[in-house]
Tab-separated table of N, CA and C in Angstrom:
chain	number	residue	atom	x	y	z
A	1	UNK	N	0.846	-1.159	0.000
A	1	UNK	CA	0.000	0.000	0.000
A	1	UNK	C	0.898	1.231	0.000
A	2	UNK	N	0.833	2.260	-0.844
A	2	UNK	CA	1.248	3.445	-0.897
A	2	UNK	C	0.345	4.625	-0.723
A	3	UNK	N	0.508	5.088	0.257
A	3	UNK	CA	-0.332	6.563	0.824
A	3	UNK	C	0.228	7.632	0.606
A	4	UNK	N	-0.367	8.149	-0.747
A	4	UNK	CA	0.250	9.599	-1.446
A	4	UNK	C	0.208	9.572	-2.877
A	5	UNK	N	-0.693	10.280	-3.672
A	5	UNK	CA	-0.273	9.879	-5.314
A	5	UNK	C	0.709	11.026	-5.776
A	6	UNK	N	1.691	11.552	-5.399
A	6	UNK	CA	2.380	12.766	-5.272
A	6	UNK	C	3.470	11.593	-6.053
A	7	UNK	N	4.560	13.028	-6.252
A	7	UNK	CA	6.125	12.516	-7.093
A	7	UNK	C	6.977	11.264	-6.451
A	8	UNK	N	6.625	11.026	-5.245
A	8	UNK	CA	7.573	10.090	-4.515
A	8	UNK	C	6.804	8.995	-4.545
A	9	UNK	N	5.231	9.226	-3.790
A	9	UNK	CA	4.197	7.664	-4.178
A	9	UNK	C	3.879	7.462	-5.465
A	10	UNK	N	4.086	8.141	-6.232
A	10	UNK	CA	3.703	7.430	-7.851
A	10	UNK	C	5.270	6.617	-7.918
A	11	UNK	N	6.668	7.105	-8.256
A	11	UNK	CA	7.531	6.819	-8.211
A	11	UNK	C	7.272	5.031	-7.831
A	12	UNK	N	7.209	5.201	-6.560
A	12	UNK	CA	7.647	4.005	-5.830
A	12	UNK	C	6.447	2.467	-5.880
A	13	UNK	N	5.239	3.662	-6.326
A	13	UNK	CA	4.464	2.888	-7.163
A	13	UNK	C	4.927	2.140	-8.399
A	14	UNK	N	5.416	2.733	-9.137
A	14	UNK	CA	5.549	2.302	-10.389
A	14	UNK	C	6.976	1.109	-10.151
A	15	UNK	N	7.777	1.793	-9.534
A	15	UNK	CA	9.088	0.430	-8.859
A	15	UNK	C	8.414	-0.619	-8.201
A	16	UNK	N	7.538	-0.338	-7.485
A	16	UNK	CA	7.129	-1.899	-6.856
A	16	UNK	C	6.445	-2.900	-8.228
A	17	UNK	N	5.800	-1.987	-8.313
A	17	UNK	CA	5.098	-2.767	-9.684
A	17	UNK	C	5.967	-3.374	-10.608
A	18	UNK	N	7.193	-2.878	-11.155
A	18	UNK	CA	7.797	-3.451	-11.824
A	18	UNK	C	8.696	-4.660	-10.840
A	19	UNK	N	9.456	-4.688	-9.943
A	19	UNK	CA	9.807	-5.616	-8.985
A	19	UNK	C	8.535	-7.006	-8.724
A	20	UNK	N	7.294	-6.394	-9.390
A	20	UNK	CA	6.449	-7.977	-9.064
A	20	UNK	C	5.092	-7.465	-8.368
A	21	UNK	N	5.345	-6.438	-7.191
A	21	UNK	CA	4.872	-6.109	-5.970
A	21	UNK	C	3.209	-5.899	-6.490
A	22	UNK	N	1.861	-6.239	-5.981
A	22	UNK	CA	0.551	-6.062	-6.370
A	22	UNK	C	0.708	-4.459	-5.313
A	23	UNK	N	0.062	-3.239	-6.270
A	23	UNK	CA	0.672	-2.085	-5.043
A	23	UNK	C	-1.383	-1.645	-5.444
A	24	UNK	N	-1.594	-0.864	-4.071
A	24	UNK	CA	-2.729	-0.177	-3.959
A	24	UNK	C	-2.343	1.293	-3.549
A	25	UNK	N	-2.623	2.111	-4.816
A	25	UNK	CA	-1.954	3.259	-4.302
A	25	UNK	C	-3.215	4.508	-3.637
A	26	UNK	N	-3.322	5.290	-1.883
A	26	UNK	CA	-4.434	6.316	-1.659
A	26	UNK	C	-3.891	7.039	-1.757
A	27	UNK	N	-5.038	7.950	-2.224
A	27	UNK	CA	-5.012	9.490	-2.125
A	27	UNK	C	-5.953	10.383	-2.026
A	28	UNK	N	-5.460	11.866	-1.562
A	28	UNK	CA	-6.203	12.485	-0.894
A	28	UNK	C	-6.355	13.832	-1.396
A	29	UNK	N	-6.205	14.251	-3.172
A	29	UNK	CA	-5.824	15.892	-3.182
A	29	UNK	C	-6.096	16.682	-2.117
A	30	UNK	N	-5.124	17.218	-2.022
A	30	UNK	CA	-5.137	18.620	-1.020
A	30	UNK	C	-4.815	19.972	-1.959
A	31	UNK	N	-5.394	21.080	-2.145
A	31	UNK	CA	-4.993	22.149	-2.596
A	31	UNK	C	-3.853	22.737	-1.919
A	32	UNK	N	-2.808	23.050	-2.776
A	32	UNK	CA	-1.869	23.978	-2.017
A	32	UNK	C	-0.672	22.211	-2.036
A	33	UNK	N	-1.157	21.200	-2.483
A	33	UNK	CA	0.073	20.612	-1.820
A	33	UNK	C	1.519	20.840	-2.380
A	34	UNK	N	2.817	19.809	-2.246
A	34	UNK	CA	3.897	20.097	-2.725
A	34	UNK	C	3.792	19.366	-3.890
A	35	UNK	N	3.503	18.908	-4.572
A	35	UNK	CA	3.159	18.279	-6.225
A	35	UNK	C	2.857	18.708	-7.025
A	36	UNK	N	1.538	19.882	-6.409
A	36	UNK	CA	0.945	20.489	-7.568
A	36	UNK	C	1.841	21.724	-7.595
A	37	UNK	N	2.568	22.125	-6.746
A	37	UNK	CA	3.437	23.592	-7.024
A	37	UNK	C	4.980	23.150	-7.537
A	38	UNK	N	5.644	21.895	-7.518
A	38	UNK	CA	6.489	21.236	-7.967
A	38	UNK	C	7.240	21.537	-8.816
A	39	UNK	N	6.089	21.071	-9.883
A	39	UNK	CA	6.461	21.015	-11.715
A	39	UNK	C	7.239	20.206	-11.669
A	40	UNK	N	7.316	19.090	-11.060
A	40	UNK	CA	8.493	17.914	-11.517
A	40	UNK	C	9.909	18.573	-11.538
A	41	UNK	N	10.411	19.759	-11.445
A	41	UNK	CA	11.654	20.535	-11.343
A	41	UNK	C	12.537	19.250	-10.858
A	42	UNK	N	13.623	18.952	-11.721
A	42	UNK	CA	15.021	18.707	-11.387
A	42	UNK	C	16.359	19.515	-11.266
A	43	UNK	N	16.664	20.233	-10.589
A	43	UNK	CA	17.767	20.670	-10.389
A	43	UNK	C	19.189	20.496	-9.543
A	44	UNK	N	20.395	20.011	-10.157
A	44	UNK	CA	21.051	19.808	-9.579
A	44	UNK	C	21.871	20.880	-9.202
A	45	UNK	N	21.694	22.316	-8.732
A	45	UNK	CA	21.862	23.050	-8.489
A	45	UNK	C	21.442	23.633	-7.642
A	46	UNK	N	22.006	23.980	-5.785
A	46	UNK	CA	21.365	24.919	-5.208
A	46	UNK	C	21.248	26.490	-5.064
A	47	UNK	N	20.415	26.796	-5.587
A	47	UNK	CA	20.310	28.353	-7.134
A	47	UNK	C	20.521	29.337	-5.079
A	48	UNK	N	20.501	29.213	-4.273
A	48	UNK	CA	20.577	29.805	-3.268
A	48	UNK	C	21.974	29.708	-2.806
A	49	UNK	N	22.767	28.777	-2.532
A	49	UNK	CA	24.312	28.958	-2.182
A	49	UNK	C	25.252	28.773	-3.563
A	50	UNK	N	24.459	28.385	-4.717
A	50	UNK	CA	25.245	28.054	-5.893
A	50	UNK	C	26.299	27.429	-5.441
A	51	UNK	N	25.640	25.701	-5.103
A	51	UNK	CA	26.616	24.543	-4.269
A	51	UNK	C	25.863	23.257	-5.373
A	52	UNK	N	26.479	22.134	-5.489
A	52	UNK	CA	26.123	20.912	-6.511
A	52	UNK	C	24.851	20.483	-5.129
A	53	UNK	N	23.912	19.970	-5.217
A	53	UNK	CA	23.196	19.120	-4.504
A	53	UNK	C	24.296	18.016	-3.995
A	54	UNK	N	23.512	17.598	-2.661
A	54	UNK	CA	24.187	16.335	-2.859
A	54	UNK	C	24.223	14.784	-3.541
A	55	UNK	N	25.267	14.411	-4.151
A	55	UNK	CA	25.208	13.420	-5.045
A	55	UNK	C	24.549	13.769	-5.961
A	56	UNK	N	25.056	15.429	-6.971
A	56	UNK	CA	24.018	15.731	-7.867
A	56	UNK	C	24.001	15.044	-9.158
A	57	UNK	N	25.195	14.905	-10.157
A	57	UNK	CA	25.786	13.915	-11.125
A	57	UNK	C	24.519	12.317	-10.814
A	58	UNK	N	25.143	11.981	-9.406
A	58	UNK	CA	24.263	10.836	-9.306
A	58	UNK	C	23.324	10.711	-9.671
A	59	UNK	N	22.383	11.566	-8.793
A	59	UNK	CA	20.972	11.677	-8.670
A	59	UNK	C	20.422	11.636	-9.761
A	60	UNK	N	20.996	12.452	-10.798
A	60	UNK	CA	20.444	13.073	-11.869
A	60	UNK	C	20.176	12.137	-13.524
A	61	UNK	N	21.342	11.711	-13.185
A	61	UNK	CA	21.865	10.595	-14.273
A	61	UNK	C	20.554	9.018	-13.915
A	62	UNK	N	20.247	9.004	-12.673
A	62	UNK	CA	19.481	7.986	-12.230
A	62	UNK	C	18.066	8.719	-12.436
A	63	UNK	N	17.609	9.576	-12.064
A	63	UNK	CA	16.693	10.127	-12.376
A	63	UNK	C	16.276	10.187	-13.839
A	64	UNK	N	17.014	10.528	-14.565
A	64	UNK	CA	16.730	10.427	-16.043
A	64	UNK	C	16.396	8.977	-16.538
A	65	UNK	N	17.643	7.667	-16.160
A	65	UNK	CA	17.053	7.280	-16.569
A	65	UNK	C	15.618	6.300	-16.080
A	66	UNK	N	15.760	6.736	-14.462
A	66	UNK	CA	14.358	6.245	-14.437
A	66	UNK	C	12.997	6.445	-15.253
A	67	UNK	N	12.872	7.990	-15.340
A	67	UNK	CA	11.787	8.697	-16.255
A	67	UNK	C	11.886	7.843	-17.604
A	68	UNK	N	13.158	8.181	-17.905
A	68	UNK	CA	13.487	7.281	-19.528
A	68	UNK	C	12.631	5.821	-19.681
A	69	UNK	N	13.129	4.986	-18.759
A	69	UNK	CA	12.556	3.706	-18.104
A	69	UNK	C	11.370	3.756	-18.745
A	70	UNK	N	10.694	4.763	-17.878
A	70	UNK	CA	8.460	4.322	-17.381
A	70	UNK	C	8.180	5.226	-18.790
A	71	UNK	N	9.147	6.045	-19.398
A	71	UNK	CA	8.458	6.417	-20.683
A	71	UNK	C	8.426	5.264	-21.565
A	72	UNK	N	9.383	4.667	-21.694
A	72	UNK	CA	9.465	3.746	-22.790
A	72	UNK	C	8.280	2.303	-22.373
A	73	UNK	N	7.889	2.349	-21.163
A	73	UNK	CA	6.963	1.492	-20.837
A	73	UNK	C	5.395	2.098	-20.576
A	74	UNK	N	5.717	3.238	-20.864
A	74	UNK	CA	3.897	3.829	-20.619
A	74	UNK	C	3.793	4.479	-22.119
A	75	UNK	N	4.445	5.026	-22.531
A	75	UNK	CA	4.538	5.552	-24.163
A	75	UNK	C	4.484	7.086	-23.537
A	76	UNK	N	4.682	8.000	-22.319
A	76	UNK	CA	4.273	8.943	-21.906
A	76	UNK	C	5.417	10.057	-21.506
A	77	UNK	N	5.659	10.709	-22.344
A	77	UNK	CA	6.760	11.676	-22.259
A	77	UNK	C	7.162	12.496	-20.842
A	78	UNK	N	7.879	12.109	-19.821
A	78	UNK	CA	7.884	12.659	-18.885
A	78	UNK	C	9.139	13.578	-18.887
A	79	UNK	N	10.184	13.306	-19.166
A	79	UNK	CA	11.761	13.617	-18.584
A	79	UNK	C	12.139	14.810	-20.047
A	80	UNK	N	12.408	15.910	-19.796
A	80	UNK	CA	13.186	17.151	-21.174
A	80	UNK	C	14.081	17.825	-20.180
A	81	UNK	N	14.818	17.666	-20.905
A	81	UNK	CA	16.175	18.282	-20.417
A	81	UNK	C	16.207	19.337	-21.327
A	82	UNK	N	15.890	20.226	-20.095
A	82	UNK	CA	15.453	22.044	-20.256
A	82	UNK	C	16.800	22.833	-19.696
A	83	UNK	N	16.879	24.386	-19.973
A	83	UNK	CA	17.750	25.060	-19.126
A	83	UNK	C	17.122	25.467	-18.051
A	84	UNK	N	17.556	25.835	-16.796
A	84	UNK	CA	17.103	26.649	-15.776
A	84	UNK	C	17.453	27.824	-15.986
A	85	UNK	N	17.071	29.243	-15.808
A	85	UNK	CA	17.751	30.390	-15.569
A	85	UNK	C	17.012	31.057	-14.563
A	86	UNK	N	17.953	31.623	-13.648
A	86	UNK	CA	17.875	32.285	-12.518
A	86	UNK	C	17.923	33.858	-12.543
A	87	UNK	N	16.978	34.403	-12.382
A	87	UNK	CA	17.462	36.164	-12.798
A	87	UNK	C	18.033	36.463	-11.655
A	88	UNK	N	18.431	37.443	-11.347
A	88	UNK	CA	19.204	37.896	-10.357
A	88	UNK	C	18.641	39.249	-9.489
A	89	UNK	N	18.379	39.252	-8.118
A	89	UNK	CA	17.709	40.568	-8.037
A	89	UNK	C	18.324	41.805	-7.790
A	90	UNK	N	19.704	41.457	-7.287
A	90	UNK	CA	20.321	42.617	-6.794
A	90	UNK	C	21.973	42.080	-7.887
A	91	UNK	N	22.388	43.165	-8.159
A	91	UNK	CA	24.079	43.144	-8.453
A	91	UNK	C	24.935	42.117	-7.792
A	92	UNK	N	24.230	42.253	-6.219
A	92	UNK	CA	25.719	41.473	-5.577
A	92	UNK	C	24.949	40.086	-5.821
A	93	UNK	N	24.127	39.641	-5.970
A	93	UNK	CA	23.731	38.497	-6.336
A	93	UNK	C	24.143	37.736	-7.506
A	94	UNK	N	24.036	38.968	-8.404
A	94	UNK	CA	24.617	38.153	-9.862
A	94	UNK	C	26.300	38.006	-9.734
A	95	UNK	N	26.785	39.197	-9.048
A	95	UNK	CA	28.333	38.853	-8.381
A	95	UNK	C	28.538	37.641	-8.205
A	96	UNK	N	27.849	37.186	-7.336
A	96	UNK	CA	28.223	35.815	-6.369
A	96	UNK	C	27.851	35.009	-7.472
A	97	UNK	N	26.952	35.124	-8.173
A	97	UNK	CA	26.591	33.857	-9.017
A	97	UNK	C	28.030	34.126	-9.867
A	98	UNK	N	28.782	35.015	-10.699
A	98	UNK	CA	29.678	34.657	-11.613
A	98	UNK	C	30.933	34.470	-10.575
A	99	UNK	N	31.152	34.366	-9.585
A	99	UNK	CA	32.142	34.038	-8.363
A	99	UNK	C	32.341	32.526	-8.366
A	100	UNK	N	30.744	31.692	-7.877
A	100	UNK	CA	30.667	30.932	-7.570
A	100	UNK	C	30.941	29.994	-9.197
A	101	UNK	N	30.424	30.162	-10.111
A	101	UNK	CA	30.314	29.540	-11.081
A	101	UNK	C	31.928	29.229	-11.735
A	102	UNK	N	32.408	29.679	-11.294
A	102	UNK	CA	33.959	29.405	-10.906
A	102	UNK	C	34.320	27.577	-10.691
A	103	UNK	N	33.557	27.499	-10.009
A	103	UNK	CA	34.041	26.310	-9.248
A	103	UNK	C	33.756	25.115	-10.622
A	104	UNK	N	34.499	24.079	-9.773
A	104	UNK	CA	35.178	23.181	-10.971
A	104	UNK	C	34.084	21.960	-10.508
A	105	UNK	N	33.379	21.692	-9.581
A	105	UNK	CA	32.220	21.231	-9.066
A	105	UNK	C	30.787	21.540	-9.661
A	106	UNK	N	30.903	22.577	-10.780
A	106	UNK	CA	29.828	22.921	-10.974
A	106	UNK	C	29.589	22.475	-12.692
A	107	UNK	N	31.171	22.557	-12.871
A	107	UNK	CA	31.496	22.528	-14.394
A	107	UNK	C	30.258	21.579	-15.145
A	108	UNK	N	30.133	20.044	-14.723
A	108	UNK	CA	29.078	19.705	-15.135
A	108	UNK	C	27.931	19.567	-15.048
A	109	UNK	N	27.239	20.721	-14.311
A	109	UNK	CA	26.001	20.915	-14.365
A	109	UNK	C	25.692	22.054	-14.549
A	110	UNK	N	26.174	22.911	-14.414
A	110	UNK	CA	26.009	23.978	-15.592
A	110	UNK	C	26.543	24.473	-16.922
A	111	UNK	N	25.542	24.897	-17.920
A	111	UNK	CA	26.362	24.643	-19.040
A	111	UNK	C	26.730	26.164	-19.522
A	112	UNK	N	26.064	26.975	-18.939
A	112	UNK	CA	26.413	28.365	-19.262
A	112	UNK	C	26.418	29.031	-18.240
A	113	UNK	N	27.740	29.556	-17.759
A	113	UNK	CA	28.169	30.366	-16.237
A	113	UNK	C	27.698	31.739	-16.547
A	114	UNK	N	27.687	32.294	-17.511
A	114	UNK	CA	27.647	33.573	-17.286
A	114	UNK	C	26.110	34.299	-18.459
């Protein structure tokens, strides 16, 4: 039984199911929850300290191809590898962002520093 049809109980829905598992998935919309304000956003970037997530490479590379996975088994386009862009509100902000973008940690996950 999975309690939640949100990004993590569908997920783990769909893994049990493939592992064999008979899954019953509840749910409860709530307005306002964290799913519907989401957007599925992947970012391996924390756009606030401009630091890699942790295990971001990892995460990300597994993430894809999970999506990849349940597309090719549902026929249902989930996973685009989009740009993010962050505007900047103040000067010293965009400072720090071309400071930070420096780092050699970031090199592969962002593809345009400046």
């Amino acid at each position: 039984m999975v309690v939640g049809h949100g990004l993590a109980g569908t997920c783990l829905a769909i893994e049990l199911e493939r592992r064999g598992a008979k899954v019953l998935v509840f749910d409860h919309p709530m307005p306002g929850s964290a799913s519907t304000a989401a957007a599925g956003l992947v970012n391996p970037v924390s756009l606030r300290r401009i630091v890699p997530v942790w295990r971001a490479l990892e995460m990300l590379q597994k993430a894809r191809a999970f999506y990849r996975s349940f597309e090719a088994d549902s026929g249902v386009r989930l996973w685009h590898d989009m740009p993010l862009f962050k505007v900047f509100s103040t000067a010293e902000a965009a400072s720090f962002w071309l400071r930070r973008a420096t780092d050699p940690d970031l090199f592969d996950l962002v593809e345009d520093r400046v």
